[in-house]
Amino acid sequence: MNTFTIITALITISALISYINNRFIKLPGTIGVIVVSLFLSLLILFTGKIFPGAYTFIKDLTSSIDFTQTLLDIMLGFLLFASALQFDLQKLREQRYPVLILSTVGVIGSTFIFGYLLYWATELLRIDLPLLYCLLFGALISPTDPVAVLSVLKKSKVPSSLETIIGGESLLNDGTGILLFVILKELAGQADAHVSLAHTISLFSQEVFGGILLGVISGLVAYRTMKRVDDFQIIVMVSLSMVMVISVLGAMLHVSIPLAAVSAGLILGNTSLGTKQSEDLQRYFHNVWHLIDELLNTILFVMIGLQIVVMPFLKNYWLTGLFAVAFVLVARALSIYIPSLLLKRSLKTTYRGITILVWAGLRGGISVALAMSLPESPYKEIILSGSYFVVLFSIIVQGLTLKRVVNRMVR
């Protein structure tokens, strides 16, 4: 399929699925979209022999899309910029300690807890999955997905302070997650690989600080440009161009595109635009990016749902997938509870707050994309299928029940 055909098919399928959900299913936005797309994918799989044309079309469509590159190098910058644009920087400063702890210590702790639990389970079940690959699985599944988290938080009545912590953590934990993933991926790729402390610090600085620097510079340049004009069309075009430049330069310089997009979004979202600082201009600008956010979210969740068509091996690893779902929740709970126990004064979290933090830690397309980026090995399929199980459980089950959990914990 050519690029235009792929885009046309994705948008048409997304529009159809959104209509079906809005008209008949009536589930919350992105959750409804992934449920309907998953149902349609399963229907197409089971009726493949009856309707071979539909099965072939969907399989060709999903196979034609490089999910990893499309999400990580193209869509993610737009999605995170749009999310950060709506974020209150002052609230983030007030909750900086729990956000920093969860996005660093929490991710590292969750990675190792999950990895060792999974290794124990695979040993018990006599499944061949080395400890290093269990930890690699933990590194790609431990960071919460900002796209999934923020799309669900919009529909839930989470207390303001917890919403800031959950949203801030999901926006900032990519640096830690990427560092762990890249280091473990290098170790897994070479039997004699040796990662020194100097290499780790260099990699961390390049990915994290390089990404933040790129985002700050891009955001300030865009802000200076937007500040000098009152033309709404120019302001929107400058912001679109800025996000595209961040995506291109981030890939070229090997720095974190997510952190760059978040940094730029926080700058532009907490400043006034235009020479006259018009409130209408601010509102229109934010509305345009809100629309872009909703459209790309819908397309992304449709893409996740359709991926099952090209994952025929899921049935072979359902038991590992169920263990992965349970271990992700246990690892997240422990990685939040232990730091909060040691840093009671700084974090100020309660049992009820921890419960909400655990259940609101959703995983999404980023985990699937990272799993797909793994080099070919005997263990790639089990990690990819396990990631898919976790993501579906996270978005559908946790996403649909988050409001109920919040209501029980805050009353």
CSV table of C-alpha atoms in Angstrom, one decimal:
chain,number,residue,atom,x,y,z
A,1,MET,CA,0.0,0.0,0.0
A,2,ASN,CA,1.2,3.5,-0.7
A,3,THR,CA,1.3,6.2,2.0
A,4,PHE,CA,-1.9,8.0,0.9
A,5,THR,CA,-3.9,4.7,0.9
A,6,ILE,CA,-2.6,3.8,4.4
A,7,ILE,CA,-3.6,7.2,5.8
A,8,THR,CA,-7.0,7.1,4.1
A,9,ALA,CA,-7.7,3.6,5.4
A,10,LEU,CA,-6.6,4.5,8.9
A,11,ILE,CA,-8.7,7.6,9.1
A,12,THR,CA,-11.8,5.9,7.5
A,13,ILE,CA,-11.6,2.9,9.9
A,14,SER,CA,-11.0,5.3,12.9
A,15,ALA,CA,-14.1,7.4,11.9
A,16,LEU,CA,-16.2,4.2,11.5
A,17,ILE,CA,-15.1,2.8,14.9
A,18,SER,CA,-15.6,6.1,16.6
A,19,TYR,CA,-19.1,6.3,15.2
A,20,ILE,CA,-20.0,2.8,16.3
A,21,ASN,CA,-18.7,3.5,19.8
A,22,ASN,CA,-20.5,6.8,20.1
A,23,ARG,CA,-23.7,5.6,18.5
A,24,PHE,CA,-24.1,2.1,20.0
A,25,ILE,CA,-21.4,1.1,22.5
A,26,LYS,CA,-21.0,4.4,24.4
A,27,LEU,CA,-17.8,3.6,26.2
A,28,PRO,CA,-15.4,6.5,27.2
A,29,GLY,CA,-13.6,7.8,24.1
A,30,THR,CA,-10.3,6.1,23.5
A,31,ILE,CA,-11.3,3.0,25.6
A,32,GLY,CA,-14.3,2.5,23.4
A,33,VAL,CA,-12.2,2.9,20.3
A,34,ILE,CA,-9.7,0.2,21.3
A,35,VAL,CA,-12.5,-2.2,22.4
A,36,VAL,CA,-14.4,-1.8,19.1
A,37,SER,CA,-11.2,-2.1,17.0
A,38,LEU,CA,-10.1,-5.2,19.0
A,39,PHE,CA,-13.6,-6.7,18.5
A,40,LEU,CA,-13.5,-6.1,14.8
A,41,SER,CA,-10.0,-7.5,14.5
A,42,LEU,CA,-11.0,-10.7,16.3
A,43,LEU,CA,-14.1,-10.9,14.2
A,44,ILE,CA,-12.0,-10.6,11.0
A,45,LEU,CA,-9.6,-13.3,12.3
A,46,PHE,CA,-12.4,-15.7,13.1
A,47,THR,CA,-14.2,-15.1,9.8
A,48,GLY,CA,-11.1,-14.9,7.7
A,49,LYS,CA,-12.1,-17.9,5.6
A,50,ILE,CA,-15.6,-16.5,5.0
A,51,PHE,CA,-14.5,-13.0,4.2
A,52,PRO,CA,-10.9,-13.4,2.9
A,53,GLY,CA,-10.9,-10.0,1.3
A,54,ALA,CA,-11.5,-8.2,4.6
A,55,TYR,CA,-8.9,-10.3,6.4
A,56,THR,CA,-6.3,-9.7,3.6
A,57,PHE,CA,-7.0,-6.0,3.6
A,58,ILE,CA,-6.6,-5.5,7.4
A,59,LYS,CA,-3.5,-7.7,7.4
A,60,ASP,CA,-1.9,-5.8,4.5
A,61,LEU,CA,-2.8,-2.5,6.2
A,62,THR,CA,-1.2,-3.4,9.6
A,63,SER,CA,1.8,-5.0,7.9
A,64,SER,CA,2.3,-1.9,5.8
A,65,ILE,CA,2.6,0.3,8.9
A,66,ASP,CA,5.9,0.4,10.8
A,67,PHE,CA,4.2,0.8,14.2
A,68,THR,CA,7.4,1.5,16.1
A,69,GLN,CA,8.6,4.3,13.8
A,70,THR,CA,5.1,5.7,13.3
A,71,LEU,CA,4.5,6.0,17.0
A,72,LEU,CA,7.9,6.8,18.5
A,73,ASP,CA,9.3,9.1,15.7
A,74,ILE,CA,6.2,10.8,14.3
A,75,MET,CA,3.0,10.6,16.4
A,76,LEU,CA,4.5,10.7,19.9
A,77,GLY,CA,5.9,14.2,19.6
A,78,PHE,CA,2.5,15.6,18.6
A,79,LEU,CA,0.6,13.7,21.3
A,80,LEU,CA,3.0,14.7,24.1
A,81,PHE,CA,3.3,18.3,23.1
A,82,ALA,CA,-0.6,18.5,23.0
A,83,SER,CA,-0.8,16.9,26.5
A,84,ALA,CA,2.0,19.1,28.0
A,85,LEU,CA,0.3,22.2,26.5
A,86,GLN,CA,-2.6,21.6,28.9
A,87,PHE,CA,-0.5,21.0,31.9
A,88,ASP,CA,-0.2,23.6,34.7
A,89,LEU,CA,3.5,24.1,35.4
A,90,GLN,CA,2.9,25.6,38.9
A,91,LYS,CA,1.0,22.5,40.0
A,92,LEU,CA,3.9,20.3,38.6
A,93,ARG,CA,6.4,22.3,40.7
A,94,GLU,CA,4.3,21.8,43.8
A,95,GLN,CA,4.3,18.0,43.3
A,96,ARG,CA,7.9,17.8,42.0
A,97,TYR,CA,9.2,15.4,44.7
A,98,PRO,CA,6.7,12.6,44.2
A,99,VAL,CA,6.8,13.1,40.4
A,100,LEU,CA,10.7,12.9,40.3
A,101,ILE,CA,10.7,9.9,42.7
A,102,LEU,CA,8.1,7.9,40.7
A,103,SER,CA,9.7,8.8,37.3
A,104,THR,CA,13.1,7.6,38.4
A,105,VAL,CA,13.3,5.3,41.5
A,106,GLY,CA,9.8,4.0,40.8
A,107,VAL,CA,10.6,3.0,37.2
A,108,ILE,CA,14.0,1.4,38.2
A,109,GLY,CA,12.4,-0.5,41.1
A,110,SER,CA,9.4,-1.7,39.0
A,111,THR,CA,11.8,-2.9,36.3
A,112,PHE,CA,13.8,-5.2,38.6
A,113,ILE,CA,10.8,-6.3,40.7
A,114,PHE,CA,8.9,-7.3,37.6
A,115,GLY,CA,11.9,-8.9,35.9
A,116,TYR,CA,12.7,-11.2,38.9
A,117,LEU,CA,9.1,-12.1,39.5
A,118,LEU,CA,8.7,-13.0,35.8
A,119,TYR,CA,11.9,-15.0,35.8
A,120,TRP,CA,10.7,-17.0,38.8
A,121,ALA,CA,7.4,-17.7,37.1
A,122,THR,CA,9.0,-18.8,33.8
A,123,GLU,CA,11.4,-21.1,35.8
A,124,LEU,CA,8.4,-22.6,37.5
A,125,LEU,CA,6.5,-23.1,34.3
A,126,ARG,CA,9.6,-24.3,32.5
A,127,ILE,CA,9.5,-21.5,29.9
A,128,ASP,CA,12.8,-20.5,28.4
A,129,LEU,CA,13.2,-16.8,29.1
A,130,PRO,CA,16.6,-15.7,30.5
A,131,LEU,CA,16.7,-13.2,33.4
A,132,LEU,CA,18.2,-10.5,31.1
A,133,TYR,CA,15.2,-10.7,28.8
A,134,CYS,CA,12.8,-10.6,31.8
A,135,LEU,CA,14.5,-7.4,32.9
A,136,LEU,CA,14.3,-6.0,29.4
A,137,PHE,CA,10.6,-6.8,29.4
A,138,GLY,CA,10.4,-5.0,32.7
A,139,ALA,CA,12.1,-1.9,31.3
A,140,LEU,CA,9.7,-1.5,28.4
A,141,ILE,CA,6.6,-2.2,30.4
A,142,SER,CA,7.4,-0.3,33.7
A,143,PRO,CA,7.1,3.3,32.5
A,144,THR,CA,3.5,4.5,32.4
A,145,ASP,CA,2.3,5.6,29.0
A,146,PRO,CA,1.5,9.4,28.9
A,147,VAL,CA,-0.9,9.0,26.0
A,148,ALA,CA,-3.0,6.3,27.6
A,149,VAL,CA,-2.8,7.8,31.1
A,150,LEU,CA,-3.7,11.4,30.1
A,151,SER,CA,-6.5,10.3,27.8
A,152,VAL,CA,-8.2,8.3,30.6
A,153,LEU,CA,-7.5,11.0,33.3
A,154,LYS,CA,-9.5,13.5,31.3
A,155,LYS,CA,-12.6,11.3,32.0
A,156,SER,CA,-11.9,10.5,35.6
A,157,LYS,CA,-12.5,12.6,38.8
A,158,VAL,CA,-9.0,12.0,40.3
A,159,PRO,CA,-8.1,14.5,43.0
A,160,SER,CA,-6.1,17.4,41.6
A,161,SER,CA,-2.9,16.7,43.5
A,162,LEU,CA,-2.9,13.0,42.4
A,163,GLU,CA,-3.8,13.9,38.9
A,164,THR,CA,-0.7,16.1,38.7
A,165,ILE,CA,1.5,13.4,40.1
A,166,ILE,CA,0.1,10.7,37.8
A,167,GLY,CA,0.2,13.0,34.7
A,168,GLY,CA,3.6,14.5,35.6
A,169,GLU,CA,5.1,11.0,36.2
A,170,SER,CA,3.8,9.7,32.8
A,171,LEU,CA,5.2,12.7,31.0
A,172,LEU,CA,8.7,12.5,32.6
A,173,ASN,CA,9.4,8.8,33.2
A,174,ASP,CA,10.5,8.1,29.6
A,175,GLY,CA,14.0,9.2,30.3
A,176,THR,CA,14.6,6.5,32.9
A,177,GLY,CA,12.7,3.9,30.9
A,178,ILE,CA,14.6,4.6,27.7
A,179,LEU,CA,17.9,4.5,29.5
A,180,LEU,CA,17.2,1.1,31.1
A,181,PHE,CA,15.7,-0.3,27.8
A,182,VAL,CA,18.7,0.8,25.7
A,183,ILE,CA,21.3,-0.5,28.2
A,184,LEU,CA,19.5,-3.9,28.6
A,185,LYS,CA,18.9,-4.1,24.9
A,186,GLU,CA,22.7,-3.7,24.3
A,187,LEU,CA,23.5,-6.3,26.9
A,188,ALA,CA,21.0,-8.7,25.3
A,189,GLY,CA,22.3,-8.1,21.8
A,190,GLN,CA,25.9,-9.1,22.6
A,191,ALA,CA,26.9,-11.9,24.9
A,192,ASP,CA,30.2,-10.1,25.8
A,193,ALA,CA,28.7,-6.6,26.0
A,194,HIS,CA,30.0,-4.5,28.8
A,195,VAL,CA,28.2,-1.3,29.8
A,196,SER,CA,30.4,0.9,32.0
A,197,LEU,CA,29.3,3.6,34.4
A,198,ALA,CA,30.8,6.3,32.0
A,199,HIS,CA,28.8,4.9,29.1
A,200,THR,CA,25.6,4.9,31.2
A,201,ILE,CA,26.1,8.5,32.3
A,202,SER,CA,26.9,9.5,28.7
A,203,LEU,CA,23.8,7.8,27.4
A,204,PHE,CA,21.6,9.2,30.1
A,205,SER,CA,22.9,12.8,29.5
A,206,GLN,CA,22.5,12.5,25.7
A,207,GLU,CA,18.9,11.1,25.9
A,208,VAL,CA,17.5,13.0,28.8
A,209,PHE,CA,19.4,16.3,29.0
A,210,GLY,CA,19.8,16.4,25.3
A,211,GLY,CA,16.1,16.0,24.8
A,212,ILE,CA,15.2,18.6,27.4
A,213,LEU,CA,17.7,21.1,25.9
A,214,LEU,CA,16.2,20.5,22.4
A,215,GLY,CA,12.7,21.1,23.7
A,216,VAL,CA,13.6,24.2,25.7
A,217,ILE,CA,15.4,25.8,22.7
A,218,SER,CA,12.7,24.9,20.3
A,219,GLY,CA,10.0,26.1,22.7
A,220,LEU,CA,11.7,29.4,23.3
A,221,VAL,CA,12.3,30.0,19.6
A,222,ALA,CA,8.7,29.2,18.8
A,223,TYR,CA,7.5,31.4,21.7
A,224,ARG,CA,9.6,34.4,20.5
A,225,THR,CA,8.2,34.0,17.0
A,226,MET,CA,4.6,33.6,18.1
A,227,LYS,CA,4.9,36.6,20.5
A,228,ARG,CA,5.5,38.9,17.5
A,229,VAL,CA,2.3,38.1,15.5
A,230,ASP,CA,-1.4,38.0,16.1
A,231,ASP,CA,-2.3,35.9,13.1
A,232,PHE,CA,-3.9,32.7,14.4
A,233,GLN,CA,-2.9,30.7,11.2
A,234,ILE,CA,0.8,31.7,11.6
A,235,ILE,CA,0.9,30.7,15.3
A,236,VAL,CA,-0.6,27.3,14.6
A,237,MET,CA,1.8,26.7,11.7
A,238,VAL,CA,4.8,27.7,13.8
A,239,SER,CA,3.7,25.2,16.5
A,240,LEU,CA,3.2,22.4,14.0
A,241,SER,CA,6.6,23.1,12.4
A,242,MET,CA,8.3,23.2,15.8
A,243,VAL,CA,6.9,19.7,16.8
A,244,MET,CA,8.0,18.3,13.4
A,245,VAL,CA,11.5,19.8,13.8
A,246,ILE,CA,11.8,18.3,17.3
A,247,SER,CA,10.9,14.9,15.9
A,248,VAL,CA,13.4,15.1,13.0
A,249,LEU,CA,16.3,16.6,15.1
A,250,GLY,CA,15.6,14.3,18.0
A,251,ALA,CA,16.0,11.2,15.7
A,252,MET,CA,19.1,12.7,14.1
A,253,LEU,CA,20.8,13.6,17.4
A,254,HIS,CA,19.6,10.5,19.3
A,255,VAL,CA,18.0,12.5,22.1
A,256,SER,CA,14.6,11.9,23.7
A,257,ILE,CA,11.8,13.1,21.4
A,258,PRO,CA,9.2,12.6,24.2
A,259,LEU,CA,11.1,14.8,26.7
A,260,ALA,CA,11.8,17.4,24.0
A,261,ALA,CA,8.1,17.6,23.1
A,262,VAL,CA,7.1,17.8,26.8
A,263,SER,CA,9.6,20.6,27.5
A,264,ALA,CA,8.4,22.6,24.6
A,265,GLY,CA,4.7,22.0,25.5
A,266,LEU,CA,5.2,23.1,29.1
A,267,ILE,CA,6.9,26.4,27.9
A,268,LEU,CA,4.2,27.3,25.4
A,269,GLY,CA,1.4,26.1,27.6
A,270,ASN,CA,2.3,28.4,30.4
A,271,THR,CA,3.0,31.6,28.4
A,272,SER,CA,0.8,34.1,26.6
A,273,LEU,CA,0.9,34.3,22.8
A,274,GLY,CA,0.5,37.2,20.4
A,275,THR,CA,1.4,40.8,20.8
A,276,LYS,CA,-2.0,41.6,22.3
A,277,GLN,CA,-2.2,38.5,24.5
A,278,SER,CA,-5.7,37.9,23.3
A,279,GLU,CA,-7.7,35.4,25.3
A,280,ASP,CA,-9.5,34.3,22.2
A,281,LEU,CA,-6.2,33.6,20.5
A,282,GLN,CA,-5.1,31.5,23.5
A,283,ARG,CA,-8.4,29.6,23.5
A,284,TYR,CA,-8.4,28.9,19.7
A,285,PHE,CA,-4.7,27.8,19.8
A,286,HIS,CA,-5.4,25.3,22.7
A,287,ASN,CA,-8.6,24.1,21.0
A,288,VAL,CA,-6.7,23.3,17.8
A,289,TRP,CA,-4.1,21.2,19.7
A,290,HIS,CA,-6.9,19.6,21.7
A,291,LEU,CA,-8.5,18.5,18.4
A,292,ILE,CA,-5.1,17.2,17.1
A,293,ASP,CA,-4.6,15.3,20.3
A,294,GLU,CA,-8.1,13.6,20.1
A,295,LEU,CA,-7.7,12.7,16.4
A,296,LEU,CA,-4.2,11.2,16.9
A,297,ASN,CA,-5.3,9.4,20.0
A,298,THR,CA,-8.2,7.8,18.2
A,299,ILE,CA,-5.9,6.7,15.3
A,300,LEU,CA,-3.3,5.3,17.7
A,301,PHE,CA,-5.7,3.2,19.7
A,302,VAL,CA,-7.2,1.9,16.4
A,303,MET,CA,-3.7,0.9,15.4
A,304,ILE,CA,-3.2,-0.9,18.7
A,305,GLY,CA,-6.5,-2.8,18.3
A,306,LEU,CA,-5.6,-3.8,14.7
A,307,GLN,CA,-2.2,-5.1,15.7
A,308,ILE,CA,-3.7,-8.3,16.9
A,309,VAL,CA,-4.3,-9.4,13.2
A,310,VAL,CA,-0.5,-9.6,12.8
A,311,MET,CA,0.1,-11.3,16.2
A,312,PRO,CA,-1.1,-14.9,15.6
A,313,PHE,CA,1.3,-16.1,18.2
A,314,LEU,CA,-0.7,-14.5,21.1
A,315,LYS,CA,-2.5,-17.8,21.8
A,316,ASN,CA,0.8,-19.5,22.5
A,317,TYR,CA,1.7,-17.2,25.4
A,318,TRP,CA,-1.5,-16.5,27.2
A,319,LEU,CA,-0.3,-17.9,30.5
A,320,THR,CA,2.8,-15.7,30.4
A,321,GLY,CA,0.7,-12.8,29.5
A,322,LEU,CA,-1.6,-13.3,32.5
A,323,PHE,CA,1.4,-13.6,34.8
A,324,ALA,CA,2.8,-10.4,33.3
A,325,VAL,CA,-0.4,-8.5,34.0
A,326,ALA,CA,-0.3,-9.5,37.7
A,327,PHE,CA,3.4,-8.8,38.1
A,328,VAL,CA,3.1,-5.3,36.6
A,329,LEU,CA,0.6,-4.4,39.2
A,330,VAL,CA,2.6,-5.9,42.0
A,331,ALA,CA,5.8,-4.2,40.8
A,332,ARG,CA,4.1,-0.8,40.5
A,333,ALA,CA,2.6,-1.2,44.0
A,334,LEU,CA,5.9,-2.0,45.6
A,335,SER,CA,7.8,0.6,43.6
A,336,ILE,CA,5.4,3.3,44.9
A,337,TYR,CA,4.9,2.0,48.5
A,338,ILE,CA,8.6,1.5,49.4
A,339,PRO,CA,9.7,5.0,48.4
A,340,SER,CA,6.6,6.5,50.1
A,341,LEU,CA,7.5,4.6,53.3
A,342,LEU,CA,11.0,5.9,53.3
A,343,LEU,CA,10.1,9.4,52.3
A,344,LYS,CA,6.9,10.0,54.2
A,345,ARG,CA,7.4,13.8,54.7
A,346,SER,CA,8.3,14.5,51.1
A,347,LEU,CA,5.8,12.3,49.3
A,348,LYS,CA,2.8,12.7,51.7
A,349,THR,CA,1.0,9.7,50.2
A,350,THR,CA,-1.7,7.6,51.9
A,351,TYR,CA,-2.8,4.1,51.4
A,352,ARG,CA,-5.8,5.4,49.4
A,353,GLY,CA,-3.5,7.6,47.3
A,354,ILE,CA,-1.1,4.7,46.6
A,355,THR,CA,-4.1,2.5,45.5
A,356,ILE,CA,-5.1,5.2,43.0
A,357,LEU,CA,-1.5,5.7,41.8
A,358,VAL,CA,-1.2,2.0,41.2
A,359,TRP,CA,-4.5,1.5,39.3
A,360,ALA,CA,-4.0,4.7,37.2
A,361,GLY,CA,-0.6,3.6,36.0
A,362,LEU,CA,-1.7,2.7,32.5
A,363,ARG,CA,0.5,1.2,29.7
A,364,GLY,CA,-0.1,1.8,26.1
A,365,GLY,CA,1.3,1.9,22.6
A,366,ILE,CA,4.8,2.9,23.6
A,367,SER,CA,5.4,-0.5,25.3
A,368,VAL,CA,4.2,-2.4,22.2
A,369,ALA,CA,6.3,-0.2,20.0
A,370,LEU,CA,9.4,-0.8,22.1
A,371,ALA,CA,8.8,-4.5,22.1
A,372,MET,CA,8.5,-4.5,18.3
A,373,SER,CA,11.8,-2.7,18.1
A,374,LEU,CA,13.6,-5.6,19.7
A,375,PRO,CA,16.0,-7.5,17.4
A,376,GLU,CA,14.9,-10.9,16.3
A,377,SER,CA,15.6,-13.6,18.9
A,378,PRO,CA,13.8,-16.7,20.3
A,379,TYR,CA,12.4,-14.5,23.1
A,380,LYS,CA,11.0,-11.5,21.1
A,381,GLU,CA,7.6,-13.1,20.5
A,382,ILE,CA,7.0,-13.9,24.2
A,383,ILE,CA,7.9,-10.3,25.2
A,384,LEU,CA,5.8,-8.8,22.5
A,385,SER,CA,2.7,-10.9,23.2
A,386,GLY,CA,3.1,-10.3,27.0
A,387,SER,CA,3.3,-6.6,26.4
A,388,TYR,CA,0.2,-6.7,24.3
A,389,PHE,CA,-1.7,-8.6,27.1
A,390,VAL,CA,-0.6,-5.9,29.6
A,391,VAL,CA,-1.5,-3.0,27.4
A,392,LEU,CA,-5.0,-4.4,26.6
A,393,PHE,CA,-5.7,-5.2,30.3
A,394,SER,CA,-4.3,-1.8,31.3
A,395,ILE,CA,-6.4,0.3,28.9
A,396,ILE,CA,-9.6,-1.7,29.0
A,397,VAL,CA,-9.9,-3.0,32.6
A,398,GLN,CA,-8.0,-0.4,34.5
A,399,GLY,CA,-9.2,2.4,32.3
A,400,LEU,CA,-12.9,1.4,32.7
A,401,THR,CA,-12.7,0.8,36.4
A,402,LEU,CA,-10.5,3.8,37.4
A,403,LYS,CA,-13.4,6.1,38.1
A,404,ARG,CA,-14.9,3.4,40.4
A,405,VAL,CA,-11.6,2.9,42.2
A,406,VAL,CA,-11.2,6.7,42.7
A,407,ASN,CA,-14.8,7.0,44.0
A,408,ARG,CA,-14.2,4.3,46.6
A,409,MET,CA,-10.8,5.7,47.7
A,410,VAL,CA,-11.7,9.4,48.1
A,411,ARG,CA,-15.1,9.1,49.8
